[in-house]
Coordinates of C-alpha atoms and ligand atoms in Angstrom, one line a residue:
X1 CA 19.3 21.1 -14.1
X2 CA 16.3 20.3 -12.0
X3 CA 15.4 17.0 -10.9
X4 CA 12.7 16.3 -13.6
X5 CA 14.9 17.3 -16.7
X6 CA 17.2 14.4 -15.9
X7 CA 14.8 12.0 -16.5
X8 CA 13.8 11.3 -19.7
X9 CA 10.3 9.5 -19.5
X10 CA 10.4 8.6 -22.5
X11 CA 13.2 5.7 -21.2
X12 CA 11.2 4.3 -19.0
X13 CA 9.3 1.2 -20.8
X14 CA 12.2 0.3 -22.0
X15 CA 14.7 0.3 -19.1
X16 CA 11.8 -2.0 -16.9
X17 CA 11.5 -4.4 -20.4
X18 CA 15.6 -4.5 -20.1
X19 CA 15.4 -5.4 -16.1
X20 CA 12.2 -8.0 -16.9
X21 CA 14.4 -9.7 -19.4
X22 CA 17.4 -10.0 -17.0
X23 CA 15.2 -11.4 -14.3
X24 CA 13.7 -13.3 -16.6
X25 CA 17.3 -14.8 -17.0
X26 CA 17.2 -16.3 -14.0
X27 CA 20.5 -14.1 -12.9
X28 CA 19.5 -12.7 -9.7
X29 CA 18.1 -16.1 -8.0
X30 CA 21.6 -17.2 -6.8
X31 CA 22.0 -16.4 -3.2
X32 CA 25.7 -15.4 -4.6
X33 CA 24.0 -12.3 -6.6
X34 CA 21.6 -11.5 -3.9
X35 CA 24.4 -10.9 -1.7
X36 CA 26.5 -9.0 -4.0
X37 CA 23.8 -6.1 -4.2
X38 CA 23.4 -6.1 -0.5
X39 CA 26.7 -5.9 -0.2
X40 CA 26.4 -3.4 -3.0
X41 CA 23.8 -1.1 -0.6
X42 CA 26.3 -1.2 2.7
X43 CA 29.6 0.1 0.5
X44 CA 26.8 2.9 -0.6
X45 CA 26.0 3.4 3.3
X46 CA 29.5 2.5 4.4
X47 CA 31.5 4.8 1.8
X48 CA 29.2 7.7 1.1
X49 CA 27.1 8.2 4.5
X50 CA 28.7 11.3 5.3
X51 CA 28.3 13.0 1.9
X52 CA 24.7 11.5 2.1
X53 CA 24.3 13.2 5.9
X54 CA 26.1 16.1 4.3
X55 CA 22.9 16.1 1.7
X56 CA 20.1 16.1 4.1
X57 CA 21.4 18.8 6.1
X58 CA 21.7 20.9 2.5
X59 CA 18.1 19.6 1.8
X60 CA 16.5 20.3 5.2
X61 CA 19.1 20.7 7.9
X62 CA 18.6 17.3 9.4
X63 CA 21.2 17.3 12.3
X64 CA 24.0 14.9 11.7
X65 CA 23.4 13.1 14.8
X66 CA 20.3 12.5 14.1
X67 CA 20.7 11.8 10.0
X68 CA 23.1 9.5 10.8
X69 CA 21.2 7.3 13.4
X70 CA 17.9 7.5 11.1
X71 CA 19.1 7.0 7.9
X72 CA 22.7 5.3 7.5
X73 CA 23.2 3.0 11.0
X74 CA 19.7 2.0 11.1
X75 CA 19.4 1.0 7.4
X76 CA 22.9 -0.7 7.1
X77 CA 21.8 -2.8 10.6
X78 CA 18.8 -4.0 8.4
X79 CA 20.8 -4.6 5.3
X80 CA 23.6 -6.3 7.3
X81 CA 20.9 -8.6 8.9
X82 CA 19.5 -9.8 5.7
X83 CA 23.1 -10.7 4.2
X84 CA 23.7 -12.3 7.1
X85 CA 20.0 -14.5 6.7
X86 CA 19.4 -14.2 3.2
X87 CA 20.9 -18.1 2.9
X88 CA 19.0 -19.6 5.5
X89 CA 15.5 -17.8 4.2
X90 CA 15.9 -18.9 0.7
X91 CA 15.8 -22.4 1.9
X92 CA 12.7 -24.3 1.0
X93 CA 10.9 -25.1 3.7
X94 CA 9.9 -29.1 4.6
X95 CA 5.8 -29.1 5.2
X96 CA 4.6 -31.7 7.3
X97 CA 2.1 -34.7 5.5
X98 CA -1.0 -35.9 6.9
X99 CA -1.3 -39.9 6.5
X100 CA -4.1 -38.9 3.6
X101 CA -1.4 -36.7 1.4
X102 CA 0.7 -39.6 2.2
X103 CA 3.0 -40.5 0.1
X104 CA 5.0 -37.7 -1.5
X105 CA 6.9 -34.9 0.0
X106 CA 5.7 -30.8 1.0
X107 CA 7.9 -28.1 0.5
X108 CA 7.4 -24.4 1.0
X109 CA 9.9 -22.8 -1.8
X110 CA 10.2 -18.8 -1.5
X111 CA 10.6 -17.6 -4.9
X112 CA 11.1 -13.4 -6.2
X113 CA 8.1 -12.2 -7.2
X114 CA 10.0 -10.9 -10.4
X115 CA 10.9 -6.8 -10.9
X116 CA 9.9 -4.5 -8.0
X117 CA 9.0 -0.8 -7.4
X118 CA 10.2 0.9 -5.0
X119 CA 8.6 4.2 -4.1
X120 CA 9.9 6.3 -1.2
X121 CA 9.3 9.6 0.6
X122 CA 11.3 12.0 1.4
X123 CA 11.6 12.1 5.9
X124 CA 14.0 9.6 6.3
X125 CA 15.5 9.5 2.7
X126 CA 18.1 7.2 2.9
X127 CA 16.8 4.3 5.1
X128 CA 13.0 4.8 3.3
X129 CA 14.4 3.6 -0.2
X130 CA 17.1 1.3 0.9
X131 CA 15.8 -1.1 3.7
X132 CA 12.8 -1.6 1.3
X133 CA 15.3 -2.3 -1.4
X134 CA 17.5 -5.0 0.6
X135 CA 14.3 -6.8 1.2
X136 CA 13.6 -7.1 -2.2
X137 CA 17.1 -8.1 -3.3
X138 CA 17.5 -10.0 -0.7
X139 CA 14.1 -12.5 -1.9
X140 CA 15.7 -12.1 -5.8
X141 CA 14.0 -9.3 -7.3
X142 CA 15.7 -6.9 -9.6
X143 CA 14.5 -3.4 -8.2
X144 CA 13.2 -0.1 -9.7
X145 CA 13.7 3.0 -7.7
X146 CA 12.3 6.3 -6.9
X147 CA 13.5 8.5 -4.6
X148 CA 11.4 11.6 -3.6
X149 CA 12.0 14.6 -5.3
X150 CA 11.5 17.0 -2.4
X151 CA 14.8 16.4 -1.6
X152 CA 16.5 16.9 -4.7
X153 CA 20.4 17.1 -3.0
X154 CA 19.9 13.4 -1.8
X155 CA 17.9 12.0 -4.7
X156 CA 20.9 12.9 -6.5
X157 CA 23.5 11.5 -4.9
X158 CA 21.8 8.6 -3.7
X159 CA 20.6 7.8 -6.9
X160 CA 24.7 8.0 -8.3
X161 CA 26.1 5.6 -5.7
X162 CA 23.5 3.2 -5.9
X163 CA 24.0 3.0 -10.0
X164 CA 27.7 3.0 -9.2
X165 CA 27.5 -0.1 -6.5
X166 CA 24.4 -2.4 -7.8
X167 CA 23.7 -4.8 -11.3
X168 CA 23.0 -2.0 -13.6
X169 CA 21.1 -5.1 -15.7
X170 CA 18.9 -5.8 -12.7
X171 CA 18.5 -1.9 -11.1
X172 CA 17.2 1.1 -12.5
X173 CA 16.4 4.6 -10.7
X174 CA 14.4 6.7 -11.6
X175 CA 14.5 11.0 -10.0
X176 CA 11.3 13.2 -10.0
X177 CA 7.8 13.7 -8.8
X178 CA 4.9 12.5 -9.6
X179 CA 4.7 12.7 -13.1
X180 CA 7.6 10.3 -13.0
X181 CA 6.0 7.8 -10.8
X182 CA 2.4 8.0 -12.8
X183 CA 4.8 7.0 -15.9
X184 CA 6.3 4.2 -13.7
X185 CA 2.8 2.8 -12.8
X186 CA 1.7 2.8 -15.6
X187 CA 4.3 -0.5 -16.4
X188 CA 3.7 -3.5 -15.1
X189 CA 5.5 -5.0 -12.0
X190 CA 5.5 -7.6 -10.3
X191 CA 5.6 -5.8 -6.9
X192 CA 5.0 -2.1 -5.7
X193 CA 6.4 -1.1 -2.3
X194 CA 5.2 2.5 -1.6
X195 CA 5.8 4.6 1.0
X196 CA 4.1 8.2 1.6
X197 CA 1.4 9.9 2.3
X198 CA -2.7 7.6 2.2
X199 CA -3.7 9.9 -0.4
X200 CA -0.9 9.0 -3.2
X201 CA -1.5 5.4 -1.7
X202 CA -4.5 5.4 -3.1
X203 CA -3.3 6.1 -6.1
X204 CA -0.6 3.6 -6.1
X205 CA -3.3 1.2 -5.0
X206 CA -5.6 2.2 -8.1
X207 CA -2.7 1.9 -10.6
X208 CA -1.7 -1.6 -8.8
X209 CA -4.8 -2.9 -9.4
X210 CA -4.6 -2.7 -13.0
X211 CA -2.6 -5.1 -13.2
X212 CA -3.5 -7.1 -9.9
X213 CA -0.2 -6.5 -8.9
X214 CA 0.6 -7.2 -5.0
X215 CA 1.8 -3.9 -3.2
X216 CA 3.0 -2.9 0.2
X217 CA 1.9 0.0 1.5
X218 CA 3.2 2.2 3.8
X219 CA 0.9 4.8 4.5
X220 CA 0.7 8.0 7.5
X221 CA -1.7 9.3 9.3
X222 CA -2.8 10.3 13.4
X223 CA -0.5 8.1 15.6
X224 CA -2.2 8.9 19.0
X225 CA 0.0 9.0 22.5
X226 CA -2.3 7.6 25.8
X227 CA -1.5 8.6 28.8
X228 CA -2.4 6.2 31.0
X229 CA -2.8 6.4 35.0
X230 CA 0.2 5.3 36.5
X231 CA 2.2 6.5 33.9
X232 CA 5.8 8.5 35.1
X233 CA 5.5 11.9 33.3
X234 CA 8.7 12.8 33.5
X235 CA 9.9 9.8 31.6
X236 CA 6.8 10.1 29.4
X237 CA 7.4 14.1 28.9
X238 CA 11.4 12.8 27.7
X239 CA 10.2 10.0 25.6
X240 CA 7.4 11.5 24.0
X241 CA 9.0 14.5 22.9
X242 CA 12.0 13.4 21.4
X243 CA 9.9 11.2 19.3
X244 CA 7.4 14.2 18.7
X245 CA 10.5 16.7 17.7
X246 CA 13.3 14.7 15.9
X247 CA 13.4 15.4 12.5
X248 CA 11.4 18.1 13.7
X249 CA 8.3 16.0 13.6
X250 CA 8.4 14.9 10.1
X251 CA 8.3 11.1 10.7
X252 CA 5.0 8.8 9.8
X253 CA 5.5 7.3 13.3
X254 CA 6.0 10.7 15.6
X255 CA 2.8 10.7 18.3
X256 CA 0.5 12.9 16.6
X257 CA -1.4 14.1 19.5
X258 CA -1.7 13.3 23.0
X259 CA -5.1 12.0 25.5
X260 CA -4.2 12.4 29.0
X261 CA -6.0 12.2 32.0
X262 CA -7.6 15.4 33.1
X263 CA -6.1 15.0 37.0
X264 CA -2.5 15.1 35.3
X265 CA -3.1 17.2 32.3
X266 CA -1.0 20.4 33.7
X267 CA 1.9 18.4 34.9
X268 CA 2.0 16.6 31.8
X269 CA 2.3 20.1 30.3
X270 CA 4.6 21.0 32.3
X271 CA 7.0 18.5 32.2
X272 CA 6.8 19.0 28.4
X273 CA 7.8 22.6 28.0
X274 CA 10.2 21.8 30.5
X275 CA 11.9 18.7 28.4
X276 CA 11.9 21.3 25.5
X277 CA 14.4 23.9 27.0
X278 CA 15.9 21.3 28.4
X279 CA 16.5 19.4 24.4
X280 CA 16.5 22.7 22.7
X281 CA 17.4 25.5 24.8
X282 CA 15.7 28.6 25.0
X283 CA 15.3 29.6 22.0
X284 CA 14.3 26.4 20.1
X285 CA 14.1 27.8 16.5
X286 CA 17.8 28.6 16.7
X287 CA 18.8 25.1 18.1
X288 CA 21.2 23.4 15.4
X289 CA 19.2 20.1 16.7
X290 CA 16.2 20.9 15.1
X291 CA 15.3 20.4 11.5
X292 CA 13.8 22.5 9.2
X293 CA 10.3 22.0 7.9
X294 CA 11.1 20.4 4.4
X295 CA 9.7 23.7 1.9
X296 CA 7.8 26.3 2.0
X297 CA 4.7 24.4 0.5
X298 CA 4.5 22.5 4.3
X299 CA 5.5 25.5 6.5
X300 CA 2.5 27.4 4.7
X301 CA 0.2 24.5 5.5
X302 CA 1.9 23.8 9.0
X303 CA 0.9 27.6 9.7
X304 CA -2.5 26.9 8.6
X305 CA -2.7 24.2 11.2
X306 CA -1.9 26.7 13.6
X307 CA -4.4 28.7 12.9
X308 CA -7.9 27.9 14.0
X309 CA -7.5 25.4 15.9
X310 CA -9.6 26.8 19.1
X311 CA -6.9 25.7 21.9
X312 CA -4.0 27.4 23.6
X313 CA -0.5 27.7 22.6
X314 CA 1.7 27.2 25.7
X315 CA 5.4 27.0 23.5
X316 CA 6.1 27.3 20.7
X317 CA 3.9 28.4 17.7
X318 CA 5.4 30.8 14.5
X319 CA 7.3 29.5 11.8
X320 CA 9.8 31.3 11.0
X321 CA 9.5 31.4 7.7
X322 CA 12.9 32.6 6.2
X323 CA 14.5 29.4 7.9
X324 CA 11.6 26.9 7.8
X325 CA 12.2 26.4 11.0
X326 CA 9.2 25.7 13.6
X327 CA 9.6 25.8 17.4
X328 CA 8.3 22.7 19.2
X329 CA 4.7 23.4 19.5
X330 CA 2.6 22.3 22.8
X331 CA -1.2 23.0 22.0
X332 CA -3.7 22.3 24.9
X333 CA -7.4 21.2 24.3
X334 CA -7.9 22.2 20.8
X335 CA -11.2 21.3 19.1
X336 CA -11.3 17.7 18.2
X337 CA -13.3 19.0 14.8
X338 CA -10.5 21.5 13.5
X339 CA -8.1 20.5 11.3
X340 CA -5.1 20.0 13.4
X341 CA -7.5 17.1 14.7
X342 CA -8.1 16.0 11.5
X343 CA -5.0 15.7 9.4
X344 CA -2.1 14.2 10.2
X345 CA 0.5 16.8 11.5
X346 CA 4.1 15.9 9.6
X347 CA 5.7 18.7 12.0
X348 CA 6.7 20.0 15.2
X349 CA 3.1 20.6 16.9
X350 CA 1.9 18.4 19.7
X351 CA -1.7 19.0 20.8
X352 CA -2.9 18.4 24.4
X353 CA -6.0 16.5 24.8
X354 CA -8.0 16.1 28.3
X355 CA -9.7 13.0 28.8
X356 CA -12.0 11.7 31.8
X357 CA -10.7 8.3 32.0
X358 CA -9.2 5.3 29.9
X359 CA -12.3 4.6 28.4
X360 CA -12.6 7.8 26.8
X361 CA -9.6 7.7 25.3
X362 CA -9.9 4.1 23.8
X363 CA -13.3 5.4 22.1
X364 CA -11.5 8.5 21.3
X365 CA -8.6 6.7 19.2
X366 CA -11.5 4.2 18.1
X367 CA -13.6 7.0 16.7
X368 CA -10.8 7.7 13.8
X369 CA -9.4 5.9 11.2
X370 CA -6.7 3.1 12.3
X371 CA -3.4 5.0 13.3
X372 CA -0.2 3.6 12.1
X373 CA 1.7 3.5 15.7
X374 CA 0.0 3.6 18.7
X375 CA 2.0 4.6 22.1
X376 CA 0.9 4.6 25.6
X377 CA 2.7 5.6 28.8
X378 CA 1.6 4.2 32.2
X379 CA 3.8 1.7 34.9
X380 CA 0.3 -0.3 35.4
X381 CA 0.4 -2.9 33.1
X382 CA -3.3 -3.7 33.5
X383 CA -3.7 -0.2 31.8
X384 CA -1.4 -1.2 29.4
X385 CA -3.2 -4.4 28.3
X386 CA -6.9 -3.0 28.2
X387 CA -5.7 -0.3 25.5
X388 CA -3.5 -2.8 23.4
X389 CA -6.2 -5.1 23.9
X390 CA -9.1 -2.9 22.5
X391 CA -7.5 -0.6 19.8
X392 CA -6.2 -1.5 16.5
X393 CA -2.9 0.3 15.1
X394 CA 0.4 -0.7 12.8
X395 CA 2.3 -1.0 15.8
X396 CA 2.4 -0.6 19.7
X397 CA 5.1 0.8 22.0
X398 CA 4.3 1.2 25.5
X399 CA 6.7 3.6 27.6
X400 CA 8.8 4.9 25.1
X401 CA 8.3 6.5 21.6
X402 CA 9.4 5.4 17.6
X403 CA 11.8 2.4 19.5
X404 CA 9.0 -0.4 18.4
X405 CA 10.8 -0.2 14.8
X406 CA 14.0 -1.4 15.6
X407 CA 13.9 -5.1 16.6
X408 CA 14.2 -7.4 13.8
X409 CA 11.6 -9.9 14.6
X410 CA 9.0 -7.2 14.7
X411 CA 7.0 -6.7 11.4
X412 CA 6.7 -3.1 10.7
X413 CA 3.4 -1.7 8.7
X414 CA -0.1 -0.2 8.8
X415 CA -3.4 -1.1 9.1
X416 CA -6.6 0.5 7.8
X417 CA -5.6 3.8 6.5
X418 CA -2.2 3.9 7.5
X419 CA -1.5 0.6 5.2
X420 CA -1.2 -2.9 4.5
X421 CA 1.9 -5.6 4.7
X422 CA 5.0 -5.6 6.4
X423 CA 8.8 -5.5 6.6
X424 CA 12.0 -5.5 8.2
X425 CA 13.7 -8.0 9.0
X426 CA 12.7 -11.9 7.4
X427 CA 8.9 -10.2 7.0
X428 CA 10.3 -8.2 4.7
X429 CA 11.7 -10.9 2.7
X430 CA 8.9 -12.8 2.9
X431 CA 6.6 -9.7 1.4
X432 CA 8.9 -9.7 -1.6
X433 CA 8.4 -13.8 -2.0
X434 CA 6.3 -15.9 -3.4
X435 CA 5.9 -18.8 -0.8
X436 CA 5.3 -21.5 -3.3
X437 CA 4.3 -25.0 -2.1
X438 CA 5.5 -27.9 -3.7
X439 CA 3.7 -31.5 -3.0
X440 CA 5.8 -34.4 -5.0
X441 CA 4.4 -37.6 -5.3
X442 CA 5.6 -41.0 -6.2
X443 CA 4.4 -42.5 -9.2
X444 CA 3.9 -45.7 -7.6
X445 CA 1.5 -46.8 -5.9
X446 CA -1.1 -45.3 -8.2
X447 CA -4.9 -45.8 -6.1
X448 CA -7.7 -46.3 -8.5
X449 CA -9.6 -45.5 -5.7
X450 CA -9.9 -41.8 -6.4
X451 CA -10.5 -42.1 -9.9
X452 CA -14.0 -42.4 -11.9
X453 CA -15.8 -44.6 -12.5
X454 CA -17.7 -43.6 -8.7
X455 CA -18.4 -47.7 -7.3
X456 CA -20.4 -48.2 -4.2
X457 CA -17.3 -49.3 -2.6
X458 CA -14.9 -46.8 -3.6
X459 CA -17.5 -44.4 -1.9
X460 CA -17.8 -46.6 1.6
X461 CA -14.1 -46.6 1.2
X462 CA -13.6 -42.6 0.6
X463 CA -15.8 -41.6 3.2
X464 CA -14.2 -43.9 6.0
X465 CA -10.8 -42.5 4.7
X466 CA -11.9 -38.9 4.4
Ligands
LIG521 P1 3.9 11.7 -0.7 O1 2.8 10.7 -0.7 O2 3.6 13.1 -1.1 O3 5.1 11.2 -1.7 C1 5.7 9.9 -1.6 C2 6.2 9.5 -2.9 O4 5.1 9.5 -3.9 C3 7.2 10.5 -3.5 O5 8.3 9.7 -4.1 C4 6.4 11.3 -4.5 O6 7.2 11.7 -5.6 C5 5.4 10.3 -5.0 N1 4.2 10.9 -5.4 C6 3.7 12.1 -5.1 N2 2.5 12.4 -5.7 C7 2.3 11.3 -6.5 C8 1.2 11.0 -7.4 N3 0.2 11.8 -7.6 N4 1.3 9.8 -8.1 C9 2.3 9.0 -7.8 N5 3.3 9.2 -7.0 C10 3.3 10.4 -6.3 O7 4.6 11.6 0.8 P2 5.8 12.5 1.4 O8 5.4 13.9 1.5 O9 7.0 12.2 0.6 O10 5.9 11.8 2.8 C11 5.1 12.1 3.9 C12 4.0 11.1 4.1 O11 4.5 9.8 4.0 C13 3.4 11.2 5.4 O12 2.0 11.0 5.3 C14 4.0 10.1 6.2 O13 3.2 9.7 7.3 C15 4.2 9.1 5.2 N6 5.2 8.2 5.6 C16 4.9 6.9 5.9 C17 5.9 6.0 6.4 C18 5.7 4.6 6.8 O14 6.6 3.9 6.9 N7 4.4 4.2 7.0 C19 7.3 6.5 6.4 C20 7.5 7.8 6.0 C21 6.5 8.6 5.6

């Protein structure tokens, strides 16, 4: 049966009226129900993340090691983080008075927005529909899901144990492509979290706007690596390509390309072919450690890339297309203009740029559209500053690769063409809240003063109070 056959369209209006009317119901505002399906999304981490490891290696040979950190540990640390909070975040919030709003009594009171959509890709397939999920639970919402259908072995069984572990009155999924989720926004919710590629992002925006419906949106695109005088390449060479080659590249943050300065542009190199053998042996292609490209559909375009690009390949370079799988790829001053400098990557090629200084590079990234992580290597922290300071990105890490994801108390999102709004961690409750204020007032005393009919005096008065 293929992934679309097992969704009947048809049901879909009237599974997201059933989950309206439950939320409606007032049933999953209780912080007692909110932690029930969290605790709901770690026994479906907890008791099926190695069949669920087990399915991304059958879908694109994700190593376990690396399936397992991605998707199940760093997903069930989010979701454990949020049952532990959830409590203390649903509590309104006292607001301070000024003497005017005096008396009465402010409150900020987060609220669910109502029933959410959750749209996820297919990379990181586990932690890319479930940490956007606990968010929304966590703040009250019921939830509809869509896993991606690209990988059809972990929509499936993802899709199972989260039926079998959540409110089925307050939780839907939905498998399939994109006729599935044109059908899904085409009903209205009272949330849309997306994450994927800018181009369906526009059409989720489009389709949100219909209904002025509030989205997040977690988009790709060029995530440039500067680096910067100073910097330790051998460090940077490490860093930089384990977050350039896991999951062979396929990840919205992985640095995209690299601007280095043309004094250290051969050691760079060097130190990068170098870290390769060293991750992947000699013969990268047949490393177990590397994923595959996810089909055929991207190795084709991925070979396009390849092609035409005016530079020179120093590792790397065929896929192989029997395995799908693609050797890490070092590609030195290519033309700015062809399209592996225009599109965003999504695989294992890293192209070399020169630069002539810091400046060039920070008009270089400036030049294009707003990248969604930004990295830069260098031990000067002057250096560090000025490019932080004068570029705009979804996120910064400086010395190390992907790692600016992890902490809690840093909002992860886009900006520009890479996205809008934020999660993980209490932003991620908060973008699934209504933060409603509440201002009560006494009855008594009642001032005339603000009330017509306008006097003289009530005017002296209001303008020496106001
Ligand atoms: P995609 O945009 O092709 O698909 C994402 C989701 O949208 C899937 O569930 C898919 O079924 C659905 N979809 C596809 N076409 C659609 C259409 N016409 N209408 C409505 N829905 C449609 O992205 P992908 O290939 O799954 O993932 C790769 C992209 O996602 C890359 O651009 C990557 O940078 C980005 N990404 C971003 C983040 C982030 O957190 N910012 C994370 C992972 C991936």
């Amino acid at each position: 049966m293929s992934i679309d056959e097992r969704t009947d369209l048809d049901s879909i209006p009237g599974t997201v009226a059933a989950i309206r009317h439950t939320f409606q119901s007032g049933r999953t505002r209780p912080v007692e129900w909110r932690q029930r399906q969290l605790d709901g999304l770690l026994r479906v981490l907890d008791d099926h993340g190695d069949d669920l490891v087990a399915a991304m290696q059958r879908d694109f040979g994700k190593p376990t090691l690396e399936a397992y950190s991605t998707d199940i540990a760093f997903t069930a640390t989010e979701v454990k983080y949020m049952r532990k909070h959830v409590a203390d975040w649903m509590k309104p919030r006292k607001a301070k008075l000024r003497l005017q709003d005096m008396p009465g009594k402010g409150k900020v009171v987060p609220e669910p927005l109502g029933v959410a959509l959750v749209i996820a890709p297919w990379n990181y397939p586990v932690q890319l529909l479930v940490s956007p999920m606990a968010a929304a639970f966590a703040a009250g919402n019921a939830v509809v899901a869509k896993p991606s259908e690209m990988v059809p072995e972990t929509s499936a069984l993802l899709s199972q144990v989260l039926r079998d572990n959540l409110d089925p009155d307050a939780f839907a999924v939905f498998e399939g492509g994109p006729d599935v989720s044109t059908k899904l926004l085409e009903q209205r919710f009272d949330h849309i979290f997306f994450t994927g590629s800018t181009a369906v992002g526009k059409i989720v925006a489009r389709a949100a706007a219909e209904n002025l419906t509030p989205t997040v949106l977690e988009l790709g695109g060029k995530s440039p690596a500067i680096v910067a005088p100073g910097a330790d390449l051998t460090v940077t060479a490490h860093r930089m390509a384990w977050g350039k080659f896991l999951n062979a590249g396929q990840t919205c943050i992985a640095p995209d390309y690299v601007l280095v300065d043309r004094t250290r542009k051969d050691e760079l190199v060097d130190e990068l072919v170098k870290t390769i053998e060293e991750f992947y042996g000699a013969d990268p292609a047949a490393s177990p450690d590397l994923t595959q490209v996810v089909n055929d559909r991207h190795a084709d375009r991925l070979a396009g890339l390849l092609d035409g690009h005016g530079g020179t390949v120093v590792t790397g370079g065929a896929v192989d297309k029997a395995t799908r799988k693609l050797p890490p790829t070092i590609i030195v001053d290519p033309d700015p203009d062809s399209p592996i400098m225009q599109e965003e990557i999504f695989g294992p090629i890293l192209p070399i740029l020169a630069v002539d200084d810091l400046e060039e590079a920070i008009a270089f990234v400036n030049g294009r559209p707003k990248p969604l992580a930004l990295y830069v290597f260098t031990d000067d922290d002057a250096a560090a500053r000025t490019v932080v300071d004068r570029t705009s990105s979804g996120g910064v890490c400086v010395n190390h690769t992907l790692f600016h994801i992890t902490p809690h108390d840093l909002p992860f999102g886009g900006v520009g063409d890479a996205g809008s709004g934020r999660y993980h961690g209490k932003s991620g409750f908060d973008a699934f809240s209504n933060m409603k204020p509440v201002l009560t007032k006494p009855t008594k005393p009642d001032l005339s003063l603000i009330y017509p009919p306008y006097t003289k005096f009530k005017a002296k008065v209001m303008s020496k109070l106001l």
